[in-house]
PDB file of C-alpha atoms and ligand atoms in Angstrom:
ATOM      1  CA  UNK A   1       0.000   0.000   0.000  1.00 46.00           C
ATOM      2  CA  UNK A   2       1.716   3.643  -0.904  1.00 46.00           C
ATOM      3  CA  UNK A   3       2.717   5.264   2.273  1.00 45.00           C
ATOM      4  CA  UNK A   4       0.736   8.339   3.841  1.00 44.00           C
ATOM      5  CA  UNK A   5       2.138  11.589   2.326  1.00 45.00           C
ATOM      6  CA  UNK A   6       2.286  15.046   3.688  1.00 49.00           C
ATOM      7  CA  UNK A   7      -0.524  16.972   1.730  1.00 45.00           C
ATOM      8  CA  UNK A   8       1.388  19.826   1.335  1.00 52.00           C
ATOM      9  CA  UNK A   9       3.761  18.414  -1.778  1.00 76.00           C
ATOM     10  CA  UNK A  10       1.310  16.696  -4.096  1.00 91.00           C
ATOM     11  CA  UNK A  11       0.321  17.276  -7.327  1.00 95.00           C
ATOM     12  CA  UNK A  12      -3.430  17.870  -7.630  1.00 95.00           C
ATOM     13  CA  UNK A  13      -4.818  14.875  -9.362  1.00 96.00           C
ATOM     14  CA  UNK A  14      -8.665  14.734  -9.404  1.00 97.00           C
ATOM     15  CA  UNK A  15     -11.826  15.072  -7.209  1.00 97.00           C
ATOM     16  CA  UNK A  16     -12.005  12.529  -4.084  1.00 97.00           C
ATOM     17  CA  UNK A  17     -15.899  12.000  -5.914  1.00 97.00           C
ATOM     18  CA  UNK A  18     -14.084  11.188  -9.107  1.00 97.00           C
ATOM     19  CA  UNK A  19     -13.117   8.093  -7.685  1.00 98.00           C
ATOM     20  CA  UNK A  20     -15.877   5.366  -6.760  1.00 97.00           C
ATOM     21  CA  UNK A  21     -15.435   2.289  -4.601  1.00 97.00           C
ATOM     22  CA  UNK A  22     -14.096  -0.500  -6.876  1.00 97.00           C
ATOM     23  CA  UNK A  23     -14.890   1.926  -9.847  1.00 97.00           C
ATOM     24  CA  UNK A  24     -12.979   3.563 -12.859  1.00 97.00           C
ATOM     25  CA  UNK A  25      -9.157   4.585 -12.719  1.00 98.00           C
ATOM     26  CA  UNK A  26      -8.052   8.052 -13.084  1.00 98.00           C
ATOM     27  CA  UNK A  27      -5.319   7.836 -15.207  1.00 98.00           C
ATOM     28  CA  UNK A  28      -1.929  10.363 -15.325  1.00 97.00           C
ATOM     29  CA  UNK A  29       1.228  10.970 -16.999  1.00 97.00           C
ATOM     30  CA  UNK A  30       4.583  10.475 -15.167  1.00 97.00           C
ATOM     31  CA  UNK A  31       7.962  10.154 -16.179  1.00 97.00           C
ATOM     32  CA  UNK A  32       9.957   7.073 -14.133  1.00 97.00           C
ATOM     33  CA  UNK A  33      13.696   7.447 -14.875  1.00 95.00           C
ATOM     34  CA  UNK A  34      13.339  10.329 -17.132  1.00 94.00           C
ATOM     35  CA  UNK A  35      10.982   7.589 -19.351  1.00 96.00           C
ATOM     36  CA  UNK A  36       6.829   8.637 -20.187  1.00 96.00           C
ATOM     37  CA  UNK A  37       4.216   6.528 -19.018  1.00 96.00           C
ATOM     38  CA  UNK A  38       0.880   6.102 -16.919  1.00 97.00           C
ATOM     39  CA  UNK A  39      -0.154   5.625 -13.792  1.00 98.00           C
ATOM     40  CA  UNK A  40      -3.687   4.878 -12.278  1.00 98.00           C
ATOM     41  CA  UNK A  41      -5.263   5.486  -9.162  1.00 98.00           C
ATOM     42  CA  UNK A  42      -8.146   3.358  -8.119  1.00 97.00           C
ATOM     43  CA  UNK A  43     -10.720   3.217  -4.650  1.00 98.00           C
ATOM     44  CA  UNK A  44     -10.714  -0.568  -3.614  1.00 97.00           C
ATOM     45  CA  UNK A  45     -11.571  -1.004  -0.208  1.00 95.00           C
ATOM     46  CA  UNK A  46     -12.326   2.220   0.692  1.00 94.00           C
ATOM     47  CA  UNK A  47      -8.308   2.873   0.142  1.00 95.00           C
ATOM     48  CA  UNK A  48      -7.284   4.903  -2.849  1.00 97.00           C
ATOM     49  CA  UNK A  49      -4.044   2.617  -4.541  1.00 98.00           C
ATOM     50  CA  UNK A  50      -1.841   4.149  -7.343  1.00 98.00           C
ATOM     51  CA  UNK A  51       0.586   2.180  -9.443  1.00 98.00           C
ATOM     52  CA  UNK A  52       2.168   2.544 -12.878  1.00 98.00           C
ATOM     53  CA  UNK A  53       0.104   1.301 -15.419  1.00 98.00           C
ATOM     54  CA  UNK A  54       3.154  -1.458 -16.275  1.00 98.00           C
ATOM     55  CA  UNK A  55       2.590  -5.186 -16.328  1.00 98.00           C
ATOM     56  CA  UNK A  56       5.158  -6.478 -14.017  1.00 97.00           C
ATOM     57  CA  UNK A  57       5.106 -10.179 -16.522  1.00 97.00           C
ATOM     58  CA  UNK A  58       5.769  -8.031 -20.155  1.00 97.00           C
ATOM     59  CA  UNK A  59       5.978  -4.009 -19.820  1.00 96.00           C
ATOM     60  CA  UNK A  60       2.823  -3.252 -21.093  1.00 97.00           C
ATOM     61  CA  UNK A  61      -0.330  -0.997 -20.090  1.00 98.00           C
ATOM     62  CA  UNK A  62      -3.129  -3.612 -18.262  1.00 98.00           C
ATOM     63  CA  UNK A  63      -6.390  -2.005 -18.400  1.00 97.00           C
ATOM     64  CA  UNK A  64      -8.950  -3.390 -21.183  1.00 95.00           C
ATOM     65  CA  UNK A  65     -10.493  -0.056 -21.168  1.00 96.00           C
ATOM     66  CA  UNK A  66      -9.121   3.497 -20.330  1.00 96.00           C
ATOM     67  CA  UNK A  67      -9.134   3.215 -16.875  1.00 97.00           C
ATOM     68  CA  UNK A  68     -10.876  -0.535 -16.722  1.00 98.00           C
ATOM     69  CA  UNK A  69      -8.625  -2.595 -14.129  1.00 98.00           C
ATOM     70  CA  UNK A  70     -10.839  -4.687 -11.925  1.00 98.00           C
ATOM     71  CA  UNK A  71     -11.812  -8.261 -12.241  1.00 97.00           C
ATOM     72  CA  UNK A  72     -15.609  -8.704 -12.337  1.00 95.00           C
ATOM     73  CA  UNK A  73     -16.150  -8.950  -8.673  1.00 96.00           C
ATOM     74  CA  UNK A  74     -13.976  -5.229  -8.481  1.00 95.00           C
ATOM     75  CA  UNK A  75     -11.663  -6.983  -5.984  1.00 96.00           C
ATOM     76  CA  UNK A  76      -8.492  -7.341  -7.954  1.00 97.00           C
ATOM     77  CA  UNK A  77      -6.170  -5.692 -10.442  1.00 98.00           C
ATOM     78  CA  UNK A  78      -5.958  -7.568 -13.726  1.00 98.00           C
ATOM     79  CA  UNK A  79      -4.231  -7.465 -16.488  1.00 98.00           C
ATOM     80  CA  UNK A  80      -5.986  -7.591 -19.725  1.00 97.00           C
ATOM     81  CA  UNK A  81      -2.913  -9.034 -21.773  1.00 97.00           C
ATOM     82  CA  UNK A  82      -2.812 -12.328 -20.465  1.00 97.00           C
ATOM     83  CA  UNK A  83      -4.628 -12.254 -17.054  1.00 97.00           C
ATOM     84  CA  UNK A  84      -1.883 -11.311 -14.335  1.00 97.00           C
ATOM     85  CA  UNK A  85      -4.041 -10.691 -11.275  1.00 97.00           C
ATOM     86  CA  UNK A  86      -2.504  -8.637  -8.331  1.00 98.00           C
ATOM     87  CA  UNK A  87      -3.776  -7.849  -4.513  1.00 97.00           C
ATOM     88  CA  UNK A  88      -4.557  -3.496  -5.343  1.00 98.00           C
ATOM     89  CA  UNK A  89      -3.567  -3.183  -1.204  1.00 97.00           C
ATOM     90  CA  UNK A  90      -0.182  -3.677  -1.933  1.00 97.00           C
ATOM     91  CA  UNK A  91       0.078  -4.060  -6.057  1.00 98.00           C
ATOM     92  CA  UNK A  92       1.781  -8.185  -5.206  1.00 98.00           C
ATOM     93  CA  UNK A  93       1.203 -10.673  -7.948  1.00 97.00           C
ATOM     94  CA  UNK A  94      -1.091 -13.458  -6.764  1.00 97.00           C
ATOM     95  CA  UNK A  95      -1.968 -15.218  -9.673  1.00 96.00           C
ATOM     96  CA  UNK A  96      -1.098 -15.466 -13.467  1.00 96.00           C
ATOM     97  CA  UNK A  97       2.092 -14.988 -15.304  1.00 96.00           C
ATOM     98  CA  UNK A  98       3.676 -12.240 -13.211  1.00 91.00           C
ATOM     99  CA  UNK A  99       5.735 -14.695 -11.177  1.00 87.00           C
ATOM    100  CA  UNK A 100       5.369 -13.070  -7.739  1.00 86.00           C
ATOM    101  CA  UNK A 101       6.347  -9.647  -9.004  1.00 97.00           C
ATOM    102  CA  UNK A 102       4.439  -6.312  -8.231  1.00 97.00           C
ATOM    103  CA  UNK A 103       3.070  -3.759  -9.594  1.00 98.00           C
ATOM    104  CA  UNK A 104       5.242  -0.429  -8.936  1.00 98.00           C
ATOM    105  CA  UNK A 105       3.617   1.911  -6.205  1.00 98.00           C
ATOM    106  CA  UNK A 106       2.787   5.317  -6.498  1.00 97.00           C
ATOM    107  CA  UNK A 107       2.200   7.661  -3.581  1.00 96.00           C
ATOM    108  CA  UNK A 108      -1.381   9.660  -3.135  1.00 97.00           C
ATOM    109  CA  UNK A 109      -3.610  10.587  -0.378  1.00 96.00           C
ATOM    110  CA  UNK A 110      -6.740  12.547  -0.510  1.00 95.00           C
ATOM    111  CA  UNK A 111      -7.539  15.659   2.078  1.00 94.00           C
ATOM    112  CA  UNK A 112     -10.631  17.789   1.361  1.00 95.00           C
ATOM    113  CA  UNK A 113     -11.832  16.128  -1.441  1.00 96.00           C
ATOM    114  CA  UNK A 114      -9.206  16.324  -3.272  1.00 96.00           C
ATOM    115  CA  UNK A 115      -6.919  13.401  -4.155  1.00 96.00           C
ATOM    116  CA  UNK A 116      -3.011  14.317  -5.238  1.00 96.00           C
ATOM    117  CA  UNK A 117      -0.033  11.875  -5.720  1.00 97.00           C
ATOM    118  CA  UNK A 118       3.159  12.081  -4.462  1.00 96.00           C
ATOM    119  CA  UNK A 119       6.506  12.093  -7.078  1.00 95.00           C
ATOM    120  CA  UNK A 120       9.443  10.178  -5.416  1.00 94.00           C
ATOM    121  CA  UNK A 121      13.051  10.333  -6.729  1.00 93.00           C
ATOM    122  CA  UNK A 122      12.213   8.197 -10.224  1.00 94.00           C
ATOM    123  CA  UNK A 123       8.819   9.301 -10.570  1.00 96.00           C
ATOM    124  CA  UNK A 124       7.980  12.600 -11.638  1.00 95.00           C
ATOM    125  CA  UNK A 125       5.766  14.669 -12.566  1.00 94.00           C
ATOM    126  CA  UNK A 126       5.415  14.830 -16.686  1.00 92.00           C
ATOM    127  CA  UNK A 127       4.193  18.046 -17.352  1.00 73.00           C
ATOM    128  CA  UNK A 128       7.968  18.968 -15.349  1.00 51.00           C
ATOM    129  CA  UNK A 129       9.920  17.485 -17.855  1.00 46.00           C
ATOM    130  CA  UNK A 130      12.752  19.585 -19.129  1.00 45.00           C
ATOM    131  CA  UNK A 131      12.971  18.914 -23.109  1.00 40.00           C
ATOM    132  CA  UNK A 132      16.689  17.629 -24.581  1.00 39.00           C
ATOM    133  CA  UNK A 133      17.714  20.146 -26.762  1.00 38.00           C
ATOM    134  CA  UNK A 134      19.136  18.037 -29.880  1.00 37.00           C
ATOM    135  CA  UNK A 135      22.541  18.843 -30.915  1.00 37.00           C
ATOM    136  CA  UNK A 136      23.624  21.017 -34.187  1.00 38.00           C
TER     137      UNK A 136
HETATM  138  S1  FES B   1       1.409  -8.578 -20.133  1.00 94.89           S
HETATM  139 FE1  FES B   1       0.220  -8.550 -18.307  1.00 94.89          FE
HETATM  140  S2  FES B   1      -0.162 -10.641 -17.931  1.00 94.89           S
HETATM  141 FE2  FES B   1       1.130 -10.686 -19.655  1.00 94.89          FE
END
């Protein structure tokens, strides 16, 4: 499960209401080691979980529609590829192809009604990403 975070650092992600027990991801761009990709956040258990949206069995994005993660009984986190399923408290690999691996945490919390997520030393924020100037 990501850790608590102080409030004060996040970046603003979406409503607390956007975000519905065992419901729809909100999706965001991050950069992990300088690299673009997605994350999610989801409500499962009345806990909001975040992970990059990365297959931990082949490096791929999981939902089977934008922001579609959960199995049909909206307990677990499966992948649509080839049916990795993972335990969203703590993004571990219980089942499937993903050989005990786990998803990659992300840091949020919610406060007000407001739910932000938390960049860490390899995952930042995408819209801070400084572009490469190419060489003459
Ligand atoms: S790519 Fe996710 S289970 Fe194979």
């Amino acid at each position: 499960m990501p850790e608590p975070a102080d409030p004060g650092t996040g970046v603003p992600l979406c409503a607390s209401s956007d975000l519905a027990e065992g419901g729809r991801a909100v999706l965001f761009d991050v950069l992990e080691h300088g690299q673009p990709l997605r994350a999610f956040v989801l409500r499962v258990d009345g806990q909001l979980v975040a992970y990059l949206n990365r297959c931990a069995h082949v490096p791929v994005e999981m939902d089977w529609q934008e922001g579609e993660f959960l199995d049909g009984d909206r307990r677990y986190i499966v992948c649509s590829i080839h049916g990795a399923t993972y335990e969203p408290s703590d993004g571990y690999c219980i089942a499937g192809p993903c050989g005990g691996a786990r998803l990659k945490a992300v840091r949020v919390a919610e406060r007000d009604g407001q739910v932000s997520w938390y960049p860490s030393a390899d995952i930042r924020p995408a819209f801070g990403a400084a572009s490469t100037p190419s060489s003459p």
